[in-house]
PDB file of C-alpha atoms in Angstrom:
ATOM      1  CA  MET Z   1      95.740 103.470 130.979  1.00 57.00           C
ATOM      2  CA  ASN Z   2      98.413 101.592 129.151  1.00 64.00           C
ATOM      3  CA  PHE Z   3      97.137  98.223 128.035  1.00 69.00           C
ATOM      4  CA  THR Z   4      99.276  95.348 126.820  1.00 77.00           C
ATOM      5  CA  GLU Z   5      98.810  94.591 123.139  1.00 86.00           C
ATOM      6  CA  LEU Z   6      96.244  91.996 122.095  1.00 91.00           C
ATOM      7  CA  SER Z   7      96.739  89.667 119.155  1.00 92.00           C
ATOM      8  CA  ASP Z   8      94.107  89.845 116.412  1.00 93.00           C
ATOM      9  CA  CYS Z   9      92.591  86.592 117.706  1.00 94.00           C
ATOM     10  CA  GLU Z  10      92.476  87.844 121.290  1.00 95.00           C
ATOM     11  CA  LEU Z  11      90.905  91.084 120.107  1.00 94.00           C
ATOM     12  CA  LEU Z  12      88.191  89.114 118.306  1.00 96.00           C
ATOM     13  CA  VAL Z  13      87.390  87.287 121.560  1.00 96.00           C
ATOM     14  CA  MET Z  14      87.246  90.632 123.386  1.00 96.00           C
ATOM     15  CA  LYS Z  15      84.951  92.012 120.703  1.00 96.00           C
ATOM     16  CA  CYS Z  16      82.557  89.102 121.243  1.00 96.00           C
ATOM     17  CA  LEU Z  17      82.599  89.676 125.002  1.00 97.00           C
ATOM     18  CA  TRP Z  18      81.979  93.411 124.573  1.00 96.00           C
ATOM     19  CA  GLU Z  19      79.150  92.837 122.099  1.00 95.00           C
ATOM     20  CA  GLU Z  20      77.420  90.190 124.223  1.00 94.00           C
ATOM     21  CA  ASN Z  21      77.813  92.264 127.402  1.00 91.00           C
ATOM     22  CA  LYS Z  22      77.372  89.256 129.686  1.00 94.00           C
ATOM     23  CA  PRO Z  23      79.657  86.449 130.886  1.00 96.00           C
ATOM     24  CA  MET Z  24      80.263  83.858 128.163  1.00 97.00           C
ATOM     25  CA  SER Z  25      81.480  80.277 128.161  1.00 97.00           C
ATOM     26  CA  VAL Z  26      84.053  79.038 125.669  1.00 96.00           C
ATOM     27  CA  THR Z  27      81.269  77.142 123.866  1.00 96.00           C
ATOM     28  CA  GLU Z  28      79.290  80.373 123.480  1.00 97.00           C
ATOM     29  CA  LEU Z  29      82.380  82.219 122.291  1.00 97.00           C
ATOM     30  CA  LEU Z  30      83.161  79.525 119.713  1.00 97.00           C
ATOM     31  CA  GLU Z  31      79.612  79.699 118.369  1.00 97.00           C
ATOM     32  CA  ARG Z  32      79.638  83.490 118.206  1.00 96.00           C
ATOM     33  CA  ILE Z  33      83.039  83.609 116.493  1.00 96.00           C
ATOM     34  CA  LYS Z  34      81.920  81.041 113.911  1.00 96.00           C
ATOM     35  CA  ASN Z  35      78.466  82.522 113.250  1.00 96.00           C
ATOM     36  CA  ASP Z  36      79.368  86.210 113.296  1.00 95.00           C
ATOM     37  CA  TYR Z  37      82.918  86.178 111.947  1.00 94.00           C
ATOM     38  CA  GLY Z  38      83.228  82.922 109.987  1.00 95.00           C
ATOM     39  CA  LYS Z  39      86.249  81.720 111.938  1.00 95.00           C
ATOM     40  CA  GLU Z  40      86.552  78.264 113.417  1.00 94.00           C
ATOM     41  CA  TYR Z  41      88.862  77.762 116.359  1.00 95.00           C
ATOM     42  CA  LYS Z  42      89.393  74.699 118.485  1.00 95.00           C
ATOM     43  CA  GLU Z  43      88.177  74.877 122.066  1.00 95.00           C
ATOM     44  CA  THR Z  44      91.729  74.545 123.389  1.00 96.00           C
ATOM     45  CA  THR Z  45      92.815  77.483 121.225  1.00 95.00           C
ATOM     46  CA  VAL Z  46      90.164  79.781 122.693  1.00 96.00           C
ATOM     47  CA  TYR Z  47      91.100  78.615 126.204  1.00 95.00           C
ATOM     48  CA  THR Z  48      94.700  79.599 125.401  1.00 96.00           C
ATOM     49  CA  PHE Z  49      93.566  83.051 124.186  1.00 96.00           C
ATOM     50  CA  LEU Z  50      91.527  83.537 127.355  1.00 97.00           C
ATOM     51  CA  LYS Z  51      94.386  82.403 129.602  1.00 96.00           C
ATOM     52  CA  ARG Z  52      96.697  84.968 127.999  1.00 95.00           C
ATOM     53  CA  MET Z  53      94.022  87.655 128.174  1.00 95.00           C
ATOM     54  CA  LYS Z  54      93.484  86.898 131.858  1.00 95.00           C
ATOM     55  CA  GLU Z  55      97.250  87.217 132.485  1.00 93.00           C
ATOM     56  CA  LYS Z  56      97.222  90.570 130.643  1.00 92.00           C
ATOM     57  CA  GLY Z  57      94.322  91.793 132.824  1.00 93.00           C
ATOM     58  CA  TYR Z  58      91.669  91.937 130.112  1.00 95.00           C
ATOM     59  CA  VAL Z  59      89.245  89.278 131.379  1.00 97.00           C
ATOM     60  CA  THR Z  60      88.125  87.618 134.548  1.00 97.00           C
ATOM     61  CA  SER Z  61      86.391  84.292 134.989  1.00 96.00           C
ATOM     62  CA  TYR Z  62      84.281  82.312 137.377  1.00 95.00           C
ATOM     63  CA  LYS Z  63      83.225  78.691 137.392  1.00 95.00           C
ATOM     64  CA  LYS Z  64      79.608  77.594 137.655  1.00 92.00           C
ATOM     65  CA  GLY Z  65      79.717  74.100 136.200  1.00 92.00           C
ATOM     66  CA  THR Z  66      81.698  75.558 133.331  1.00 93.00           C
ATOM     67  CA  SER Z  67      83.956  78.614 133.199  1.00 94.00           C
ATOM     68  CA  TYR Z  68      82.461  81.973 132.221  1.00 97.00           C
ATOM     69  CA  TYR Z  69      84.506  84.940 131.069  1.00 97.00           C
ATOM     70  CA  SER Z  70      83.816  88.666 131.327  1.00 97.00           C
ATOM     71  CA  PRO Z  71      85.827  91.689 130.225  1.00 96.00           C
ATOM     72  CA  LEU Z  72      87.694  93.697 132.851  1.00 96.00           C
ATOM     73  CA  VAL Z  73      88.494  96.403 130.310  1.00 94.00           C
ATOM     74  CA  SER Z  74      85.698  98.336 128.636  1.00 93.00           C
ATOM     75  CA  GLU Z  75      85.597  98.706 124.876  1.00 93.00           C
ATOM     76  CA  LYS Z  76      85.658 102.499 125.312  1.00 92.00           C
ATOM     77  CA  ASP Z  77      88.813 102.415 127.462  1.00 91.00           C
ATOM     78  CA  TYR Z  78      90.532 100.026 125.054  1.00 90.00           C
ATOM     79  CA  LEU Z  79      89.673 102.156 121.999  1.00 88.00           C
ATOM     80  CA  GLU Z  80      90.838 105.352 123.702  1.00 86.00           C
ATOM     81  CA  ASP Z  81      94.141 103.748 124.686  1.00 86.00           C
ATOM     82  CA  TYR Z  82      94.620 102.238 121.221  1.00 83.00           C
ATOM     83  CA  SER Z  83      93.828 105.567 119.530  1.00 79.00           C
ATOM     84  CA  LYS Z  84      96.297 107.370 121.786  1.00 81.00           C
ATOM     85  CA  LYS Z  85      99.023 104.853 120.905  1.00 81.00           C
ATOM     86  CA  MET Z  86      98.296 105.250 117.189  1.00 77.00           C
ATOM     87  CA  ALA Z  87      98.445 109.044 117.450  1.00 75.00           C
ATOM     88  CA  GLU Z  88     101.726 108.878 119.390  1.00 77.00           C
ATOM     89  CA  PHE Z  89     103.220 106.425 116.926  1.00 76.00           C
ATOM     90  CA  TRP Z  90     102.214 108.292 113.774  1.00 72.00           C
ATOM     91  CA  GLY Z  91     102.674 111.738 115.287  1.00 71.00           C
ATOM     92  CA  GLU Z  92     100.449 114.748 115.176  1.00 63.00           C
ATOM     93  CA  ARG Z  93     101.628 115.757 111.697  1.00 62.00           C
ATOM     94  CA  SER Z  94     100.003 112.697 110.175  1.00 66.00           C
ATOM     95  CA  SER Z  95      96.733 112.803 112.122  1.00 66.00           C
ATOM     96  CA  LYS Z  96      94.923 114.133 109.046  1.00 70.00           C
ATOM     97  CA  ALA Z  97      96.345 111.311 106.878  1.00 71.00           C
ATOM     98  CA  PHE Z  98      95.484 108.739 109.561  1.00 69.00           C
ATOM     99  CA  LEU Z  99      91.885 109.934 109.905  1.00 70.00           C
ATOM    100  CA  SER Z 100      91.487 110.235 106.158  1.00 72.00           C
ATOM    101  CA  ALA Z 101      92.663 106.642 105.624  1.00 72.00           C
ATOM    102  CA  PHE Z 102      90.423 105.385 108.432  1.00 70.00           C
ATOM    103  CA  PHE Z 103      87.307 107.046 107.047  1.00 73.00           C
ATOM    104  CA  ARG Z 104      88.028 106.063 103.433  1.00 75.00           C
ATOM    105  CA  CYS Z 105      88.223 102.369 104.278  1.00 73.00           C
ATOM    106  CA  SER Z 106      85.037 102.484 106.370  1.00 75.00           C
ATOM    107  CA  ASN Z 107      81.611 101.975 104.867  1.00 78.00           C
ATOM    108  CA  TYR Z 108      79.496 104.415 106.876  1.00 78.00           C
ATOM    109  CA  SER Z 109      75.835 105.181 106.311  1.00 81.00           C
ATOM    110  CA  GLU Z 110      74.696 108.787 105.880  1.00 83.00           C
ATOM    111  CA  GLN Z 111      73.338 108.702 109.436  1.00 86.00           C
ATOM    112  CA  GLU Z 112      76.742 107.563 110.751  1.00 82.00           C
ATOM    113  CA  TRP Z 113      78.487 110.342 108.782  1.00 79.00           C
ATOM    114  CA  ASP Z 114      76.088 112.858 110.365  1.00 80.00           C
ATOM    115  CA  GLU Z 115      77.020 111.533 113.813  1.00 84.00           C
ATOM    116  CA  ILE Z 116      80.753 111.771 112.986  1.00 78.00           C
ATOM    117  CA  ARG Z 117      80.283 115.386 111.843  1.00 80.00           C
ATOM    118  CA  ARG Z 118      78.338 116.188 115.009  1.00 85.00           C
ATOM    119  CA  LEU Z 119      81.085 114.701 117.199  1.00 78.00           C
ATOM    120  CA  SER Z 120      83.741 116.582 115.255  1.00 75.00           C
ATOM    121  CA  ASP Z 121      81.863 119.858 115.693  1.00 80.00           C
ATOM    122  CA  GLU Z 122      81.613 119.247 119.451  1.00 80.00           C
ATOM    123  CA  MET Z 123      85.410 118.939 119.659  1.00 74.00           C
ATOM    124  CA  ASP Z 124      86.037 122.395 118.177  1.00 61.00           C
TER     125      ASP Z 124
END
């Protein structure tokens, strides 16, 4: 797949939708964004994000008193596409530097590191 880029704000909305894993209203999204990420957006701003995301093919909506939004693109598909674009942009020569920078700036638990090692071993 080749997805259109999302702005950081649109990506945050998608993240909330992926994490909740059920249709959400703008009110629910605003509350989640504020409580979980400390960001406060106006209702009209989130509606604008969702309108753009709908035009890009990332979300769908239905109305049942109020509008509810659901992702059309899975988190897995988005991450795979994004990773592919990063690898193509930076090139294979810098994959080690890219992965090294990614893991250094992440704060993984020992259990998460074990899972990363297991996944890496499976790829060999």
